[in-house]
mmCIF file of C-alpha atoms in Angstrom:
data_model
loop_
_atom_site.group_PDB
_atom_site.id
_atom_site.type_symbol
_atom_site.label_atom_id
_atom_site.label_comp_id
_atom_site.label_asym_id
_atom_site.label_seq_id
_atom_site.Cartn_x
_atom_site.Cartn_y
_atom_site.Cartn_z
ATOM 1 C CA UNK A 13 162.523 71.681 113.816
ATOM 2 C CA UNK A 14 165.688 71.313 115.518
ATOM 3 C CA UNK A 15 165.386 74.236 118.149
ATOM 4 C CA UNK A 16 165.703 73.507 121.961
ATOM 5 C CA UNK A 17 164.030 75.771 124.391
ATOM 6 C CA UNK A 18 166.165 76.474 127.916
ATOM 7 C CA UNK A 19 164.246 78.849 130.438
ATOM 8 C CA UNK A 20 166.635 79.632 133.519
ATOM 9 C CA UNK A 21 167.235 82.013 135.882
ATOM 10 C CA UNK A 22 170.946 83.516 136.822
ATOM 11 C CA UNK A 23 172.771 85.966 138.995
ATOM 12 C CA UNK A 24 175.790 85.198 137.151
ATOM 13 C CA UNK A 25 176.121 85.960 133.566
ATOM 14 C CA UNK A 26 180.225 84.702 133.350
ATOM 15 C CA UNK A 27 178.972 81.258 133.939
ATOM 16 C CA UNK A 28 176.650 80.023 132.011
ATOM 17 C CA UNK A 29 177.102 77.125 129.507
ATOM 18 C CA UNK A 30 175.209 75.083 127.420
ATOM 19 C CA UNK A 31 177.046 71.571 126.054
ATOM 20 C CA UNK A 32 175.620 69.121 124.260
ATOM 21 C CA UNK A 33 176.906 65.733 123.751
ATOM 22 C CA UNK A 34 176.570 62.948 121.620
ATOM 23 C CA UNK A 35 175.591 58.783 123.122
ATOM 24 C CA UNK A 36 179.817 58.720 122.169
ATOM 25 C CA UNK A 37 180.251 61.421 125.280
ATOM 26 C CA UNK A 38 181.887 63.538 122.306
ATOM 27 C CA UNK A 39 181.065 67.117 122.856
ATOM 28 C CA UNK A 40 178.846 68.461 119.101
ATOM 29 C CA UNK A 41 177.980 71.680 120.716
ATOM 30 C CA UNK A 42 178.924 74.230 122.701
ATOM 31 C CA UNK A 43 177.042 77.896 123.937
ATOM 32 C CA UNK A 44 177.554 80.464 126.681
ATOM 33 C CA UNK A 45 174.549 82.013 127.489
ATOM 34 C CA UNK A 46 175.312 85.775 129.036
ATOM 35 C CA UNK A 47 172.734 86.820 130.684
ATOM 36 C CA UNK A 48 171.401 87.595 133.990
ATOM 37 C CA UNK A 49 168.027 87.493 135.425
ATOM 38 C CA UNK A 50 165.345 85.443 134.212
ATOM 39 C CA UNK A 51 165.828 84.099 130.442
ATOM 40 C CA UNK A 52 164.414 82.144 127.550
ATOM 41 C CA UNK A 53 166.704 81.210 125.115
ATOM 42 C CA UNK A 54 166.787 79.221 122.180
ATOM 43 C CA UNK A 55 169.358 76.944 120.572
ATOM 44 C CA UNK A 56 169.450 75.747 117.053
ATOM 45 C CA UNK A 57 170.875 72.639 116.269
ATOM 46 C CA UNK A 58 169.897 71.921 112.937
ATOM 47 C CA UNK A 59 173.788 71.017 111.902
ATOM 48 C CA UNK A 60 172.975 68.139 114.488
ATOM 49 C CA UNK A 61 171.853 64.704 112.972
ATOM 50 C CA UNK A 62 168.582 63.449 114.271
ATOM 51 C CA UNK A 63 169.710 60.827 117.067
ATOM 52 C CA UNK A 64 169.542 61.324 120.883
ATOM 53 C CA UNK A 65 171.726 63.482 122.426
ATOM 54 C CA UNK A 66 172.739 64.627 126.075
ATOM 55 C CA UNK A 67 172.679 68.490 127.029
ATOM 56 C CA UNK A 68 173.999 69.756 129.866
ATOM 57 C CA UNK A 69 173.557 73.004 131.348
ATOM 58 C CA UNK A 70 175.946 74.955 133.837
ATOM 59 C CA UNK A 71 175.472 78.087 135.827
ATOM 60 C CA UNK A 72 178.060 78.918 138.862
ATOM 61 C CA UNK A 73 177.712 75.797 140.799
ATOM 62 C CA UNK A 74 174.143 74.673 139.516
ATOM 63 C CA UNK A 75 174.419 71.562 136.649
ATOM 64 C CA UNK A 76 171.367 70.201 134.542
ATOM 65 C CA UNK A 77 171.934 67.169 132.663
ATOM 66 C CA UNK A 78 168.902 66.234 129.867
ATOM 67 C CA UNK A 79 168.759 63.541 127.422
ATOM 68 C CA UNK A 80 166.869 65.330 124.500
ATOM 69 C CA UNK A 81 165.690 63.602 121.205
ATOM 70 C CA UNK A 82 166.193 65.300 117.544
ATOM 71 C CA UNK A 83 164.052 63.707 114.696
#
């Protein structure tokens, strides 16, 4: 199951992103998330290849940076 989970919180729905990134640093994937308040969202990346990948999440000033694994 390629499906990634992100739980966050937000004041600011303008300015949230998701990118994910290959080992290459070329960008495979790209999401705004708008929404405020407390959310669970999911992302599926099943027209990813399995490999290892880098995701990094922005909101407003706040950055996240994950390595994450897809079989």
């Amino acid at each position: 199951d390629k499906r990634v989970n992100i739980v966050f919180e937000s004041a600011n729905a303008a300015g949230n992103s998701v990118n994910i990134y290959n080992l290459t640093g070329a960008k495979v994937f790209s999401s705004k998330l708008a929404q405020t308040g407390f959310n669970n969202t999911t992302l599926d990346l099943s027209t990813l290849g399995a490999g290892v990948y880098v995701l990094e999440f922005a909101s407003g000033d706040y950055k996240a940076v994950r390595k994450i694994v897809l079989q």
